[in-house]
Short mmCIF file of C-alpha atoms and ligand atoms in Angstrom, two decimals:
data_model
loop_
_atom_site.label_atom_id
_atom_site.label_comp_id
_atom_site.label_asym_id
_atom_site.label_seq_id
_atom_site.Cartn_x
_atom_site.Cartn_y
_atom_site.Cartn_z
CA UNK A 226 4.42 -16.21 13.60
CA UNK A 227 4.43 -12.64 12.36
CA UNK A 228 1.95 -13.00 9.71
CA UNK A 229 -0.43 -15.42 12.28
CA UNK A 230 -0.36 -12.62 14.43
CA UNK A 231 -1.64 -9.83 11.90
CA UNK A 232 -4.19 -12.80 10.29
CA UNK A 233 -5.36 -12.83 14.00
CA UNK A 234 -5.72 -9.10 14.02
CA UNK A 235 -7.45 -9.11 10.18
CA UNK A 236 -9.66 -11.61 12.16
CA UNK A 237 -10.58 -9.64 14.81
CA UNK A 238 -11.34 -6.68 12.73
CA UNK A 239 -13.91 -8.82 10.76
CA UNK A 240 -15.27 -10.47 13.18
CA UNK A 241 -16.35 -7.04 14.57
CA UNK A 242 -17.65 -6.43 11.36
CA UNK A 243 -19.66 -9.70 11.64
CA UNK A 244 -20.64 -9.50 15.05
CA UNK A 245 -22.74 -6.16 14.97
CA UNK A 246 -26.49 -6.32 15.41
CA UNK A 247 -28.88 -8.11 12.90
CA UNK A 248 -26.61 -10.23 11.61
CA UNK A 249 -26.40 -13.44 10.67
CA UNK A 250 -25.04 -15.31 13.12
CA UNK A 251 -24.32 -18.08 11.09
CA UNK A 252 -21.41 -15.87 9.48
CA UNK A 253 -19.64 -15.83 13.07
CA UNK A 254 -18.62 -19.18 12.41
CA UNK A 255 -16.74 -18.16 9.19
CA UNK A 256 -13.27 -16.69 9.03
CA UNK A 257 -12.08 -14.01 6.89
CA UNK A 258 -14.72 -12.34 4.62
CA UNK A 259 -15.76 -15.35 2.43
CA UNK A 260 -15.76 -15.36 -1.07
CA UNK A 261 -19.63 -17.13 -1.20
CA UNK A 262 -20.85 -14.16 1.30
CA UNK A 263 -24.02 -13.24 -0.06
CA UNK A 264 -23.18 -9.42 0.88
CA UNK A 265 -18.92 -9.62 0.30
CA UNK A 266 -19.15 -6.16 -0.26
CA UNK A 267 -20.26 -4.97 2.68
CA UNK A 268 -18.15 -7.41 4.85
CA UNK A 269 -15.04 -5.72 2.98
CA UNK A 270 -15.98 -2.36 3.83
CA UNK A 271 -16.65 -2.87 7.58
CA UNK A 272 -12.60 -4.27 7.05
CA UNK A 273 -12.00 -1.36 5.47
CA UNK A 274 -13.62 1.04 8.31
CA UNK A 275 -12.38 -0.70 11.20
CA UNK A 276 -8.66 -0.68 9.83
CA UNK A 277 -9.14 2.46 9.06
CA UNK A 278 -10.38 4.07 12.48
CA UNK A 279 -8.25 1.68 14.63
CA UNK A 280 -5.07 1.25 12.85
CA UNK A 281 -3.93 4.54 11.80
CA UNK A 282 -0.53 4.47 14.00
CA UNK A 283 0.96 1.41 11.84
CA UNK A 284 1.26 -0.48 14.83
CA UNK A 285 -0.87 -3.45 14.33
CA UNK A 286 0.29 -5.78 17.20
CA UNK A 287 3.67 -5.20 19.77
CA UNK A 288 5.70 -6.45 17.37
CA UNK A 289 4.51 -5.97 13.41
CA UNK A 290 4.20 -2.50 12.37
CA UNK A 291 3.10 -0.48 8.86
CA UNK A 292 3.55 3.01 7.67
CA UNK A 293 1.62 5.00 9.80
CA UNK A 294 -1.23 7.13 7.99
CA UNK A 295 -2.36 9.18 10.43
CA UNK A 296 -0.22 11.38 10.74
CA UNK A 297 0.67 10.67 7.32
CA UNK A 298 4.55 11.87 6.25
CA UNK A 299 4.34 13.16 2.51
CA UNK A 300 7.25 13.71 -0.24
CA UNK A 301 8.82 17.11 -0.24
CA UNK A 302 7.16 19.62 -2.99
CA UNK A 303 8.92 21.77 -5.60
CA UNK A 304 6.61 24.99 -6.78
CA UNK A 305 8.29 26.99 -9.64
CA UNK A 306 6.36 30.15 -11.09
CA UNK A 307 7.78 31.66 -14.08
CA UNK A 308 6.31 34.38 -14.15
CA UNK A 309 6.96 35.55 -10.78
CA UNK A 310 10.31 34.88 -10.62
CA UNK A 311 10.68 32.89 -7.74
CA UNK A 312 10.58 29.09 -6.36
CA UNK A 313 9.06 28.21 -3.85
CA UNK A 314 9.23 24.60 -1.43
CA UNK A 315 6.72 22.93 0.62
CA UNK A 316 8.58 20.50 2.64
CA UNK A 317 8.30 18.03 5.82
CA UNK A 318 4.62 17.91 5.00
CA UNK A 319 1.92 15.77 7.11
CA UNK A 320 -1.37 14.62 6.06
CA UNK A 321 -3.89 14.57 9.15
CA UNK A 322 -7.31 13.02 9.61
CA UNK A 323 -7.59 9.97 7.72
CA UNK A 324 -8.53 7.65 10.23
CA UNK A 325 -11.98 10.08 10.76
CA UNK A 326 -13.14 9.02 6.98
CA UNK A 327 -16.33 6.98 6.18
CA UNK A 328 -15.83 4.44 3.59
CA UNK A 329 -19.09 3.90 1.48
CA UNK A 330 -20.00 1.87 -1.71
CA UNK A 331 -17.88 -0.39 -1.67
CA UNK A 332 -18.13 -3.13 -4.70
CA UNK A 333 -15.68 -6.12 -4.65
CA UNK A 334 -15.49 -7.98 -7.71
CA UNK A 335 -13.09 -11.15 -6.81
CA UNK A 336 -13.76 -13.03 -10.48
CA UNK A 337 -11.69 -9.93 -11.96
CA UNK A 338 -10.05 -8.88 -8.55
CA UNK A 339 -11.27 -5.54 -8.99
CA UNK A 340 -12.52 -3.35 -6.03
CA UNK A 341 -13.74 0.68 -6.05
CA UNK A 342 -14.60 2.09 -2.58
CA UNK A 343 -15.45 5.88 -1.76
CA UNK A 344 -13.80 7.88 1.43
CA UNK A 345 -15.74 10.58 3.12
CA UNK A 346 -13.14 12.70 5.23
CA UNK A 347 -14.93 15.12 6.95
CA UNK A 348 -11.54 17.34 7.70
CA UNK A 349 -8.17 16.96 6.37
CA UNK A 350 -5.15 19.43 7.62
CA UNK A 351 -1.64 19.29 5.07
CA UNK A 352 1.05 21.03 7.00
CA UNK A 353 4.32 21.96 6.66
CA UNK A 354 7.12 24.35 5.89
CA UNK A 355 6.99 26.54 2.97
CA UNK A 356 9.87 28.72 2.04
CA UNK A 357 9.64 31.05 -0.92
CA UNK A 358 12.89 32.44 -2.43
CA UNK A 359 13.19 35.00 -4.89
CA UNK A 360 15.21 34.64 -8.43
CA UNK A 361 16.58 38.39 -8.01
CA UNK A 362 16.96 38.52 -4.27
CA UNK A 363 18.31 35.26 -2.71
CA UNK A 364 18.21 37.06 0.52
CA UNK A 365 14.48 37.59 1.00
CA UNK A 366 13.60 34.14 1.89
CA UNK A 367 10.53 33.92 3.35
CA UNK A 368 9.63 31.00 6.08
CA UNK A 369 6.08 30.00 6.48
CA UNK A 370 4.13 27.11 8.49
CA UNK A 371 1.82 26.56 5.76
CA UNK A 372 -1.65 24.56 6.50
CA UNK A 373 -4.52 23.68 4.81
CA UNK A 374 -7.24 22.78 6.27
CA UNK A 375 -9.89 21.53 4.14
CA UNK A 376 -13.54 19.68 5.22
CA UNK A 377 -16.11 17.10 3.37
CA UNK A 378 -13.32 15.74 0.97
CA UNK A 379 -14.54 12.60 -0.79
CA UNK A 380 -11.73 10.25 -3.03
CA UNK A 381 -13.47 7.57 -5.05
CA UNK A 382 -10.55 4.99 -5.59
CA UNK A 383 -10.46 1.79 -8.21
CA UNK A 384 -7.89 -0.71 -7.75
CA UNK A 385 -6.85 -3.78 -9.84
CA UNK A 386 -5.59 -6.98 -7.88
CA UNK A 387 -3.17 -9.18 -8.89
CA UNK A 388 -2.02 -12.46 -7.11
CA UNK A 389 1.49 -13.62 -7.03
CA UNK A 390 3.32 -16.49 -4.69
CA UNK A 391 5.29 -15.83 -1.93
CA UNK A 392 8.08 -18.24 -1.18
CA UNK A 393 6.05 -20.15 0.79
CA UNK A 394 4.14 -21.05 -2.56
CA UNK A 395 1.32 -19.05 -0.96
CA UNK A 396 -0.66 -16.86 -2.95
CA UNK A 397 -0.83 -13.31 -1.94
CA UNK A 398 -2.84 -10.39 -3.07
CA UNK A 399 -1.12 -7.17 -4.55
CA UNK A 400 -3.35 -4.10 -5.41
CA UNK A 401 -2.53 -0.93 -8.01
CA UNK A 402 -4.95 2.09 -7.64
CA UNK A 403 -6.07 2.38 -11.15
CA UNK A 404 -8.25 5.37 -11.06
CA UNK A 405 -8.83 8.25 -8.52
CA UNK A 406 -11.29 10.43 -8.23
CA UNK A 407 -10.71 13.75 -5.52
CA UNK A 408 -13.29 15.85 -4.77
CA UNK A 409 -11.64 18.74 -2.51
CA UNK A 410 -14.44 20.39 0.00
CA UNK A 411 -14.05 23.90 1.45
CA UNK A 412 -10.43 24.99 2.56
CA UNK A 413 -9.11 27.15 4.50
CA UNK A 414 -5.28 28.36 4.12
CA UNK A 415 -3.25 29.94 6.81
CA UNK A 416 0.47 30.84 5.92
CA UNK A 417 1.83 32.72 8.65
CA UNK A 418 5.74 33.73 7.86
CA UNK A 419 7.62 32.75 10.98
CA UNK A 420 11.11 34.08 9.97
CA UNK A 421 10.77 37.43 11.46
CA UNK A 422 9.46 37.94 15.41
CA UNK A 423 6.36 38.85 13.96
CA UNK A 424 4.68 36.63 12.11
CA UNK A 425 3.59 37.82 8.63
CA UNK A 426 1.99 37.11 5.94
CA UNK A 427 4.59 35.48 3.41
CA UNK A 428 4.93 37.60 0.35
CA UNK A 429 5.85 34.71 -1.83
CA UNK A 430 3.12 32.61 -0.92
CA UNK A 431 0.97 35.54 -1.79
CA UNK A 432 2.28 36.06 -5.04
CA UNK A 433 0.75 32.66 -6.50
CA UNK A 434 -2.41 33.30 -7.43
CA UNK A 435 -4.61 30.94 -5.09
CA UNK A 436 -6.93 28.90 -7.77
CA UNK A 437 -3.46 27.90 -8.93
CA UNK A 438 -2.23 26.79 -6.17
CA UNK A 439 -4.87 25.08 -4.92
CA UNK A 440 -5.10 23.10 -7.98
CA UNK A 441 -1.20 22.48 -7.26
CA UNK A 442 -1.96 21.16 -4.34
CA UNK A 443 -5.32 19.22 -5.27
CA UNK A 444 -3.21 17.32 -8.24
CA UNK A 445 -0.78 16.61 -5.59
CA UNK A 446 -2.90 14.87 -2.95
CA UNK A 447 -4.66 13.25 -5.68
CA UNK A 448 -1.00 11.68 -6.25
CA UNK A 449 -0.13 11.51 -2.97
CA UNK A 450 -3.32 8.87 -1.95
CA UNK A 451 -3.22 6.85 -4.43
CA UNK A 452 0.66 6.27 -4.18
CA UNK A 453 0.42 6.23 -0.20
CA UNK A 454 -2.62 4.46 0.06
CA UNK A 455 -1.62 1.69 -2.77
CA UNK A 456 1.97 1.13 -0.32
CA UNK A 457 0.44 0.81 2.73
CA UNK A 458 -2.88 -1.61 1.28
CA UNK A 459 -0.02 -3.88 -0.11
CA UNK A 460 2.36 -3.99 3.19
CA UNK A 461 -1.15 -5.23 4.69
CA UNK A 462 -2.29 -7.74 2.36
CA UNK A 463 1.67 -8.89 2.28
CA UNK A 464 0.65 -10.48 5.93
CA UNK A 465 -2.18 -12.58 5.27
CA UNK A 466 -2.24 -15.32 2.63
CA UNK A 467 -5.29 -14.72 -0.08
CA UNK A 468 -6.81 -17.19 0.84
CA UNK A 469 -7.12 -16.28 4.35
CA UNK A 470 -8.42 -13.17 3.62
CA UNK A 471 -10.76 -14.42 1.28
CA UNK A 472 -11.63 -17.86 2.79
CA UNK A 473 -14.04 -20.26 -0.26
C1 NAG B 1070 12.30 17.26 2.69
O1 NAG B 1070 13.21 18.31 2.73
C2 NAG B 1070 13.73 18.54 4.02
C3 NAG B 1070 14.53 19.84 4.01
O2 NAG B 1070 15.07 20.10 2.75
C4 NAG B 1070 14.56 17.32 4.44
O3 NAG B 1070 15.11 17.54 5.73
C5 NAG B 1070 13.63 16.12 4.49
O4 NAG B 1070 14.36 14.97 4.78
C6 NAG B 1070 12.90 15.95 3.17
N1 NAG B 1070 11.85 14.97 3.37
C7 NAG B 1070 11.56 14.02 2.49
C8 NAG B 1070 10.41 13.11 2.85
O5 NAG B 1070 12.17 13.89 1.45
C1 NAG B 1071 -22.46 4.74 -5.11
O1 NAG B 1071 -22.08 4.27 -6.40
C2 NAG B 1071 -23.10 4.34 -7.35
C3 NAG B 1071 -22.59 3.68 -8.62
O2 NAG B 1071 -21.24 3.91 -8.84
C4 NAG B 1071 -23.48 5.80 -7.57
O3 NAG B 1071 -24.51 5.90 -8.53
C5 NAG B 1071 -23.95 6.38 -6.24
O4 NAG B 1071 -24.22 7.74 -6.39
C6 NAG B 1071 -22.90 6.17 -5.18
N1 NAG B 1071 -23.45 6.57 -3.89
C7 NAG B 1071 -22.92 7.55 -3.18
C8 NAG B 1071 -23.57 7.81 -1.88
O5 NAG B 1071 -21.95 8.19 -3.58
C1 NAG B 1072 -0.13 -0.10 -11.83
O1 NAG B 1072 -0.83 0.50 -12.89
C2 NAG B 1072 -0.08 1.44 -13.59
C3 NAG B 1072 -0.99 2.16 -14.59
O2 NAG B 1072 -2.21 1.54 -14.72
C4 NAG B 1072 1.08 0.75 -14.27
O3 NAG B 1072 1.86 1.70 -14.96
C5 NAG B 1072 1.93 0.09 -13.21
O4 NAG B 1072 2.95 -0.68 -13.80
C6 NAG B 1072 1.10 -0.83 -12.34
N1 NAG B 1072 1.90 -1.27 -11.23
C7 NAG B 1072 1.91 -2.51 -10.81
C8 NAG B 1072 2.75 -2.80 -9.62
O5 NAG B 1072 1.25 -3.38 -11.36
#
């Protein structure tokens, strides 16, 4: 019942898609996003958009939920600076504003299951804690509430399908980001140190010079999407048979 439930909700999604203004009403009929649509592609991304803006908490109905992405929780970071002499950790991070992007050129190719589609997000914020601890004084830890808060973002993403069969004997689709592509718009970086009554700047933080660390932190979202993104994609596609998604 759990994965007629969710196929209802993939349902409703597309039929939105299909039911906006000068289309074919024909396609109403149709279920899915079928494979002989003359304009697959753009039946895909309207998918792709409306999961995207509606479904951002991971709850998809009452009862079957997926990893939320917006907020979106993010693996602890390790930043070590030899010549500074100090680590430093960005931890309990959050990725906001992913259900505000625009997904655009979007080309499914189902013969090779291959599929590239481009995000606009028009304003990202990564927060979290950042301590910074120096190698010759452990006690001058320095706390920070570290954000990032960066506009116009685009990620290009290419991802290779693969089918395989569920129990069932159904066939399911299974998708690995092959190639990402990150273009990081204008940022902004506040790192207030909280661990004194006055907030501060945080030395440590300071110390790394900032077109490093904003590449540290540009490789790492990089990461970060494609691993996230490629998770939460599969736990969807887990729900609905291929052939329900894809319909002949
Ligand atoms: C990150 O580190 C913090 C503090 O060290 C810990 O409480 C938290 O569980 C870690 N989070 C993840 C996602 O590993
Ligand atoms: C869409 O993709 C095509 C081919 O990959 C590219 O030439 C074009 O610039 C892209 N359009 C936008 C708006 O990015
Ligand atoms: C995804 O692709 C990467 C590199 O292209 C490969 O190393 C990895 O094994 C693939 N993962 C799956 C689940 O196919």
């Amino acid at each position: 019942m759990v994965s007629f439930n969710v196929y209802l909700l993939l349902l409703a999604g597309i039929q939105l898609a299909l039911t906006a203004p000068n289309r074919d009403r024909r396609r109403q009929d149709t279920e899915g996003c079928s494979r002989s649509l003359p304009d697959l592609n753009e039946c895909v991304e309207n998918s792709i958009q409306y999961f995207i803006n509606f479904m951002a908490s991971g709850k998809l109905t009452p009862k079957v939920a997926i990893t939320t992405f917006d907020p979106l929780l993010l693996p602890n970071m390790t930043i070590s600076h030899q010549t500074q002499n100090f680590n430093a950790i960005y931890v309990n991070r959050y990725l906001l504003g992913l259900k505000n992007s625009f997904v655009y050129n979007t080309s499914v190719d189902l013969d090779n299951l291959e599929l590239s589609s481009t995000f606009m997000m028009p304003a990202l914020e990564l927060l979290g804690m950042y301590s910074g601890e120096s190698l010759d004084d452990q006690e001058a830890t320095e706390n920070s509430i570290l954000t990032i808060s960066i506009r116009s973002s685009t990620v290009k993403f290419r991802v290779k399908g693969e089918l395989y069969k569920s129990t069932a004997r159904m066939e399911f689709l299974r998708l690995n980001v092959t190639d990402v592509d990150l273009a990081m718009g204008p940022y902004v970086i506040n790192d207030l140190d909280h661990s004194t009554h006055i907030p501060r700047v945080n030395r440590h933080f300071n110390s790394i010079p900032r077109p490093e660390f904003v590449k540290l932190i540009e490789k790492d979202l990089r990461m970060q999407l494609s691993s996230r993104l490629q998770h939460i994609a599969n736990e969807v596609l887990a729900l609905a048979p291929y052939e329900k998604i894809f319909p002949v």
